[in-house]
């Protein structure tokens, strides 16, 4: 074989092609998530964002995650909204969060039994306002409105991955 990829043997029936297809789909969905987060912050806070910068940062993050055997890195609308709700408005918020995660690693066994309902409540509190009254979707016109509503409905009914695929 040209590439010896143990994960392909364990999880993808030995197919490196399936591995690359799955990775490409994950990358596309991940980038769409980042676009949603960044464009929302750009319009609300006049903070410009750059697609190449986001792609490079996600690529470097995922290379680092792969080097240490971590799960793939991605953006999170709920985490970004929770940060925003708490008043984080600069890169310093990201740095403090990252340092706290590193500091708290030895204590994660205490956090692991946290009920999923409590964790879900944090996410719901962050996204509820935009789900109940999706002003940005309602402001769309024509085919953009149809695609926006179809994507939102599919995401709500199925999963974010399928919803992004529909959109």
Coordinates of N, CA and C in Angstrom, one line a residue:
X1 N 0.8 -1.2 0.0 CA 0.0 0.0 0.0 C 0.9 1.2 0.0
X2 N 0.4 2.2 -0.7 CA 1.1 3.5 -0.8 C 1.2 4.2 0.6
X3 N 0.1 4.2 1.3 CA 0.0 4.8 2.6 C -0.4 3.7 3.6
X4 N 0.4 3.7 4.7 CA 0.0 2.8 5.8 C -0.7 3.6 6.8
X5 N -2.0 3.5 6.8 CA -2.8 4.3 7.8 C -3.6 3.4 8.6
X6 N -3.1 3.1 9.9 CA -3.8 2.1 10.7 C -5.3 2.4 11.0
X7 N -5.6 3.7 11.1 CA -7.0 4.0 11.3 C -7.9 3.6 10.2
X8 N -7.4 3.7 9.0 CA -8.1 3.2 7.8 C -8.4 1.7 7.9
X9 N -7.5 1.0 8.4 CA -7.7 -0.4 8.5 C -8.7 -0.8 9.6
X10 N -8.7 0.0 10.7 CA -9.6 -0.3 11.8 C -11.0 0.2 11.5
X11 N -11.2 1.4 10.9 CA -12.5 2.1 10.9 C -13.1 2.2 9.5
X12 N -12.3 2.0 8.4 CA -12.8 2.3 7.1 C -12.6 1.1 6.2
X13 N -12.7 -0.1 6.7 CA -12.5 -1.4 5.9 C -11.2 -1.4 5.2
X14 N -10.2 -0.8 5.7 CA -8.9 -0.7 5.1 C -8.8 0.2 3.9
X15 N -9.8 1.1 3.7 CA -9.8 2.0 2.5 C -9.3 3.4 2.9
X16 N -8.2 3.7 2.4 CA -7.7 5.1 2.6 C -8.6 6.1 1.9
X17 N -9.2 5.7 0.7 CA -10.1 6.5 0.0 C -11.3 6.9 0.9
X18 N -11.9 6.0 1.6 CA -13.0 6.3 2.5 C -12.6 7.2 3.6
X19 N -11.3 7.0 4.1 CA -10.8 7.9 5.1 C -10.7 9.3 4.6
X20 N -10.2 9.5 3.4 CA -10.0 10.8 2.8 C -11.3 11.5 2.5
X21 N -12.3 10.7 2.0 CA -13.6 11.2 1.7 C -14.3 11.7 3.0
X22 N -14.2 10.9 4.1 CA -14.8 11.3 5.4 C -14.1 12.5 5.9
X23 N -12.7 12.6 5.8 CA -12.0 13.8 6.2 C -12.4 15.0 5.4
X24 N -12.6 14.9 4.1 CA -13.0 16.0 3.3 C -14.4 16.5 3.7
X25 N -15.3 15.6 4.0 CA -16.7 16.0 4.4 C -16.6 16.7 5.7
X26 N -15.8 16.1 6.7 CA -15.7 16.8 8.0 C -15.1 18.2 7.8
X27 N -14.1 18.3 7.0 CA -13.5 19.7 6.7 C -14.5 20.6 6.2
X28 N -15.3 20.2 5.2 CA -16.3 21.1 4.6 C -17.4 21.5 5.6
X29 N -17.9 20.6 6.4 CA -18.9 20.9 7.4 C -18.3 21.8 8.4
X30 N -17.1 21.5 8.8 CA -16.4 22.3 9.8 C -16.2 23.8 9.3
X31 N -15.8 23.9 8.1 CA -15.6 25.3 7.5 C -16.9 26.0 7.5
X32 N -18.0 25.3 7.1 CA -19.3 26.0 7.1 C -19.7 26.5 8.4
X33 N -19.4 25.7 9.5 CA -19.7 26.1 10.8 C -18.9 27.3 11.2
X34 N -17.6 27.4 10.8 CA -16.8 28.5 11.1 C -17.3 29.8 10.3
X35 N -17.7 29.6 9.1 CA -18.3 30.7 8.3 C -19.5 31.3 9.0
X36 N -20.4 30.4 9.6 CA -21.6 30.8 10.3 C -21.2 31.6 11.5
X37 N -20.2 31.1 12.3 CA -19.8 31.8 13.5 C -19.2 33.2 13.2
X38 N -18.2 33.1 12.3 CA -17.4 34.3 11.9 C -18.3 35.4 11.3
X39 N -19.1 35.0 10.3 CA -20.0 36.0 9.7 C -21.0 36.6 10.6
X40 N -21.5 35.8 11.6 CA -22.4 36.4 12.6 C -21.7 37.4 13.5
X41 N -20.5 37.1 13.9 CA -19.8 38.0 14.7 C -19.4 39.3 13.9
X42 N -19.1 39.1 12.6 CA -18.7 40.2 11.8 C -19.8 41.2 11.6
X43 N -21.0 40.7 11.4 CA -22.2 41.6 11.2 C -22.6 42.2 12.5
X44 N -22.5 41.5 13.6 CA -22.9 42.1 14.9 C -21.9 43.0 15.5
X45 N -20.6 42.7 15.4 CA -19.6 43.5 16.1 C -18.6 44.2 15.1
X46 N -18.9 44.2 13.8 CA -17.9 44.8 12.9 C -16.5 44.3 13.0
X47 N -16.4 43.0 13.3 CA -15.1 42.3 13.4 C -14.8 41.6 12.1
X48 N -13.9 42.0 11.3 CA -13.7 41.4 10.0 C -13.1 40.0 10.2
X49 N -13.4 39.1 9.3 CA -12.8 37.7 9.3 C -12.3 37.4 8.0
X50 N -11.3 36.5 7.9 CA -10.7 36.1 6.7 C -10.8 34.6 6.5
X51 N -11.3 34.2 5.4 CA -11.5 32.7 5.1 C -10.1 32.0 5.1
X52 N -9.1 32.6 4.4 CA -7.8 31.9 4.4 C -7.2 31.8 5.8
X53 N -7.4 32.8 6.6 CA -6.8 32.8 8.0 C -7.5 31.6 8.8
X54 N -8.9 31.5 8.6 CA -9.6 30.5 9.3 C -9.2 29.1 8.8
X55 N -9.0 28.9 7.5 CA -8.6 27.6 7.0 C -7.2 27.2 7.5
X56 N -6.3 28.2 7.5 CA -5.0 27.9 8.0 C -5.0 27.6 9.5
X57 N -5.8 28.3 10.3 CA -5.8 28.0 11.7 C -6.5 26.7 12.0
X58 N -7.5 26.3 11.3 CA -8.2 25.0 11.5 C -7.2 23.9 11.0
X59 N -6.5 24.1 9.9 CA -5.5 23.1 9.5 C -4.4 22.9 10.5
X60 N -3.8 24.0 11.0 CA -2.8 23.8 12.0 C -3.3 23.2 13.2
X61 N -4.5 23.5 13.7 CA -5.1 23.0 14.9 C -5.3 21.5 14.7
X62 N -5.8 21.1 13.5 CA -6.0 19.6 13.3 C -4.7 18.9 13.1
X63 N -3.7 19.5 12.5 CA -2.4 18.8 12.5 C -1.9 18.6 13.9
X64 N -2.0 19.6 14.7 CA -1.5 19.4 16.1 C -2.3 18.3 16.8
X65 N -3.7 18.3 16.6 CA -4.5 17.3 17.2 C -4.2 15.9 16.7
X66 N -3.9 15.8 15.5 CA -3.5 14.5 14.9 C -2.1 14.0 15.4
X67 N -1.2 15.0 15.7 CA 0.1 14.6 16.1 C 0.1 14.1 17.6
X68 N -0.9 14.5 18.4 CA -1.0 14.0 19.7 C -2.1 13.0 19.9
X69 N -2.8 12.6 18.8 CA -3.9 11.5 18.9 C -5.2 12.1 19.4
X70 N -5.4 13.3 19.3 CA -6.7 13.9 19.8 C -7.8 13.8 18.7
X71 N -9.0 14.2 19.1 CA -10.1 14.2 18.1 C -9.9 15.4 17.2
X72 N -10.5 15.4 16.1 CA -10.4 16.6 15.2 C -10.9 17.9 15.9
X73 N -10.3 19.0 15.5 CA -10.7 20.3 16.1 C -11.7 21.0 15.2
X74 N -12.7 21.6 15.8 CA -13.6 22.3 15.0 C -14.2 23.5 15.8
X75 N -14.8 24.4 15.1 CA -15.5 25.5 15.7 C -16.8 25.1 16.3
X76 N -17.3 25.8 17.2 CA -18.5 25.5 17.8 C -19.4 26.7 18.0
X77 N -20.6 26.7 17.4 CA -21.5 27.8 17.5 C -21.9 28.0 19.0
X78 N -22.2 26.9 19.7 CA -22.7 27.0 21.0 C -21.6 27.5 22.0
X79 N -20.3 27.1 21.8 CA -19.2 27.6 22.6 C -19.0 29.0 22.3
X80 N -19.0 29.4 21.1 CA -18.8 30.8 20.7 C -19.9 31.7 21.3
X81 N -21.2 31.2 21.3 CA -22.3 32.0 21.8 C -22.2 32.1 23.3
X82 N -21.7 31.0 24.0 CA -21.6 31.1 25.5 C -20.5 32.1 25.8
X83 N -19.4 32.1 25.1 CA -18.3 33.0 25.3 C -18.8 34.4 25.1
X84 N -19.6 34.6 24.1 CA -20.2 36.0 23.8 C -21.1 36.4 25.0
X85 N -22.0 35.4 25.4 CA -22.9 35.7 26.5 C -22.2 36.1 27.8
X86 N -21.0 35.6 28.0 CA -20.2 35.9 29.2 C -19.4 37.1 29.1
X87 N -19.4 37.7 27.9 CA -18.7 39.0 27.7 C -17.4 38.9 27.0
X88 N -16.9 37.8 26.6 CA -15.6 37.6 25.9 C -15.7 38.3 24.6
X89 N -14.8 39.2 24.3 CA -14.9 40.0 23.1 C -13.6 40.1 22.3
X90 N -12.5 39.4 22.8 CA -11.2 39.5 22.1 C -10.6 38.1 22.1
X91 N -9.4 38.1 21.5 CA -8.6 36.9 21.4 C -8.2 36.4 22.8
X92 N -8.1 37.4 23.8 CA -7.7 37.1 25.1 C -8.7 36.1 25.8
X93 N -10.0 36.2 25.4 CA -10.9 35.2 25.9 C -10.6 33.8 25.5
X94 N -10.1 33.6 24.2 CA -9.7 32.3 23.7 C -8.5 31.8 24.5
X95 N -7.5 32.7 24.7 CA -6.3 32.3 25.4 C -6.6 31.9 26.8
X96 N -7.4 32.6 27.5 CA -7.8 32.3 28.9 C -8.5 31.0 28.9
X97 N -9.5 30.8 28.0 CA -10.2 29.5 27.9 C -9.3 28.3 27.7
X98 N -8.3 28.5 26.8 CA -7.4 27.4 26.5 C -6.5 27.1 27.7
X99 N -6.0 28.1 28.4 CA -5.2 27.9 29.5 C -6.0 27.2 30.7
X100 N -7.2 27.6 30.8 CA -8.1 27.0 31.8 C -8.3 25.5 31.5
X101 N -8.5 25.2 30.3 CA -8.7 23.8 29.9 C -7.5 23.0 30.2
X102 N -6.3 23.5 29.9 CA -5.0 22.8 30.2 C -4.9 22.7 31.7
X103 N -5.1 23.7 32.4 CA -5.0 23.7 33.9 C -6.0 22.7 34.5
X104 N -7.2 22.6 34.0 CA -8.2 21.7 34.5 C -8.1 20.2 34.1
X105 N -7.2 19.9 33.2 CA -7.1 18.5 32.7 C -7.0 17.5 33.9
X106 N -6.2 17.7 34.9 CA -6.1 16.7 36.0 C -7.4 16.5 36.7
X107 N -8.3 17.5 36.7 CA -9.6 17.4 37.4 C -10.7 17.0 36.6
X108 N -10.5 16.6 35.3 CA -11.6 16.2 34.5 C -12.4 15.0 34.9
X109 N -11.8 14.2 35.8 CA -12.5 13.0 36.3 C -13.7 13.5 37.2
X110 N -13.6 14.6 37.8 CA -14.6 15.2 38.6 C -15.8 15.7 37.7
X111 N -15.4 16.2 36.5 CA -16.4 16.8 35.6 C -17.1 15.7 34.7
X112 N -16.5 14.6 34.5 CA -17.1 13.6 33.6 C -18.4 13.1 34.0
X113 N -18.8 12.9 35.3 CA -20.1 12.5 35.7 C -21.2 13.6 35.6
X114 N -20.8 14.8 35.1 CA -21.8 15.9 35.0 C -22.9 15.4 34.1
X115 N -24.2 15.5 34.6 CA -25.3 15.1 33.8 C -25.4 15.8 32.4
X116 N -25.7 15.0 31.4 CA -25.8 15.6 30.1 C -26.9 16.7 30.0
X117 N -27.9 16.6 30.8 CA -28.9 17.6 30.9 C -28.4 18.9 31.3
X118 N -27.4 18.9 32.3 CA -26.8 20.2 32.7 C -26.0 20.8 31.6
X119 N -25.2 19.9 30.9 CA -24.4 20.4 29.8 C -25.3 20.9 28.7
X120 N -26.4 20.2 28.4 CA -27.3 20.7 27.4 C -27.9 22.0 27.7
X121 N -28.2 22.2 29.0 CA -28.8 23.5 29.4 C -28.0 24.7 29.1
X122 N -26.6 24.5 29.2 CA -25.7 25.6 28.8 C -25.8 25.9 27.3
X123 N -25.8 24.9 26.5 CA -25.9 25.0 25.1 C -27.3 25.7 24.7
X124 N -28.3 25.2 25.3 CA -29.7 25.7 24.9 C -29.8 27.2 25.3
X125 N -29.2 27.5 26.5 CA -29.3 28.9 26.9 C -28.5 29.8 25.9
X126 N -27.5 29.3 25.3 CA -26.7 30.1 24.3 C -27.4 30.3 23.0
X127 N -28.1 29.2 22.5 CA -28.7 29.3 21.2 C -30.2 29.5 21.1
X128 N -30.9 29.5 22.3 CA -32.3 29.6 22.3 C -32.8 30.9 21.6
X129 N -32.2 32.0 21.9 CA -32.6 33.3 21.3 C -32.7 33.2 19.8
X130 N -31.6 32.7 19.2 CA -31.5 32.6 17.7 C -32.4 31.5 17.1
X131 N -32.8 30.5 17.9 CA -33.7 29.5 17.4 C -35.1 29.9 17.4
X132 N -35.5 30.6 18.5 CA -36.9 31.0 18.7 C -37.2 32.1 17.7
X133 N -36.3 33.1 17.5 CA -36.6 34.2 16.5 C -35.3 34.3 15.6
X134 N -35.3 33.5 14.5 CA -34.1 33.6 13.6 C -34.2 34.8 12.7
X135 N -33.9 36.0 13.2 CA -34.0 37.2 12.5 C -33.2 37.2 11.1
X136 N -32.1 36.6 11.2 CA -31.2 36.6 9.9 C -31.9 35.7 8.8
X137 N -32.5 34.6 9.2 CA -33.2 33.8 8.2 C -34.4 34.5 7.7
X138 N -35.1 35.2 8.6 CA -36.3 35.9 8.2 C -36.0 37.1 7.3
X139 N -34.8 37.6 7.4 CA -34.5 38.8 6.5 C -34.0 38.4 5.1
X140 N -33.8 37.1 4.9 CA -33.4 36.7 3.5 C -34.6 36.8 2.5
X141 N -34.2 36.9 1.3 CA -35.2 37.1 0.2 C -35.0 36.0 -0.9
X142 N -36.1 35.6 -1.5 CA -36.1 34.7 -2.6 C -35.5 33.3 -2.3
X143 N -34.6 32.9 -3.2 CA -34.0 31.5 -3.1 C -33.2 31.4 -1.8
X144 N -32.6 32.5 -1.4 CA -31.8 32.5 -0.1 C -32.7 32.1 1.0
X145 N -33.9 32.7 1.0 CA -34.9 32.4 2.1 C -35.2 30.9 2.1
X146 N -35.5 30.4 0.9 CA -35.9 29.0 0.8 C -34.8 28.1 1.3
X147 N -33.6 28.3 0.8 CA -32.4 27.5 1.2 C -32.2 27.7 2.7
X148 N -32.3 28.9 3.2 CA -32.1 29.1 4.7 C -33.1 28.4 5.5
X149 N -34.4 28.4 5.2 CA -35.4 27.7 5.9 C -35.2 26.2 5.8
X150 N -34.9 25.7 4.6 CA -34.7 24.3 4.4 C -33.5 23.8 5.2
X151 N -32.5 24.5 5.2 CA -31.3 24.2 6.0 C -31.6 24.2 7.5
X152 N -32.3 25.2 8.0 CA -32.6 25.3 9.4 C -33.5 24.2 9.8
X153 N -34.6 23.9 9.0 CA -35.5 22.9 9.3 C -34.9 21.5 9.3
X154 N -34.0 21.2 8.3 CA -33.4 19.9 8.2 C -32.4 19.7 9.4
X155 N -31.7 20.8 9.8 CA -30.8 20.7 10.9 C -31.6 20.5 12.2
X156 N -32.7 21.1 12.4 CA -33.5 20.9 13.6 C -34.1 19.5 13.7
X157 N -34.5 19.0 12.5 CA -35.2 17.7 12.5 C -34.2 16.5 12.5
X158 N -33.0 16.7 11.8 CA -32.1 15.6 11.7 C -30.8 15.8 12.5
X159 N -29.8 16.4 11.9 CA -28.6 16.6 12.6 C -27.8 17.8 11.8
X160 N -26.9 18.5 12.5 CA -26.2 19.5 11.8 C -25.5 19.1 10.5
X161 N -24.9 17.9 10.5 CA -24.2 17.4 9.4 C -25.1 17.3 8.2
X162 N -26.3 16.7 8.4 CA -27.2 16.5 7.3 C -27.8 17.9 6.9
X163 N -28.1 18.8 7.9 CA -28.6 20.1 7.6 C -27.6 20.9 6.8
X164 N -26.3 20.9 7.1 CA -25.3 21.6 6.3 C -25.3 21.0 4.9
X165 N -25.4 19.7 4.8 CA -25.4 19.1 3.5 C -26.6 19.5 2.6
X166 N -27.7 19.7 3.2 CA -28.9 20.2 2.5 C -28.7 21.6 2.0
X167 N -28.1 22.4 2.9 CA -27.8 23.9 2.6 C -26.8 24.0 1.6

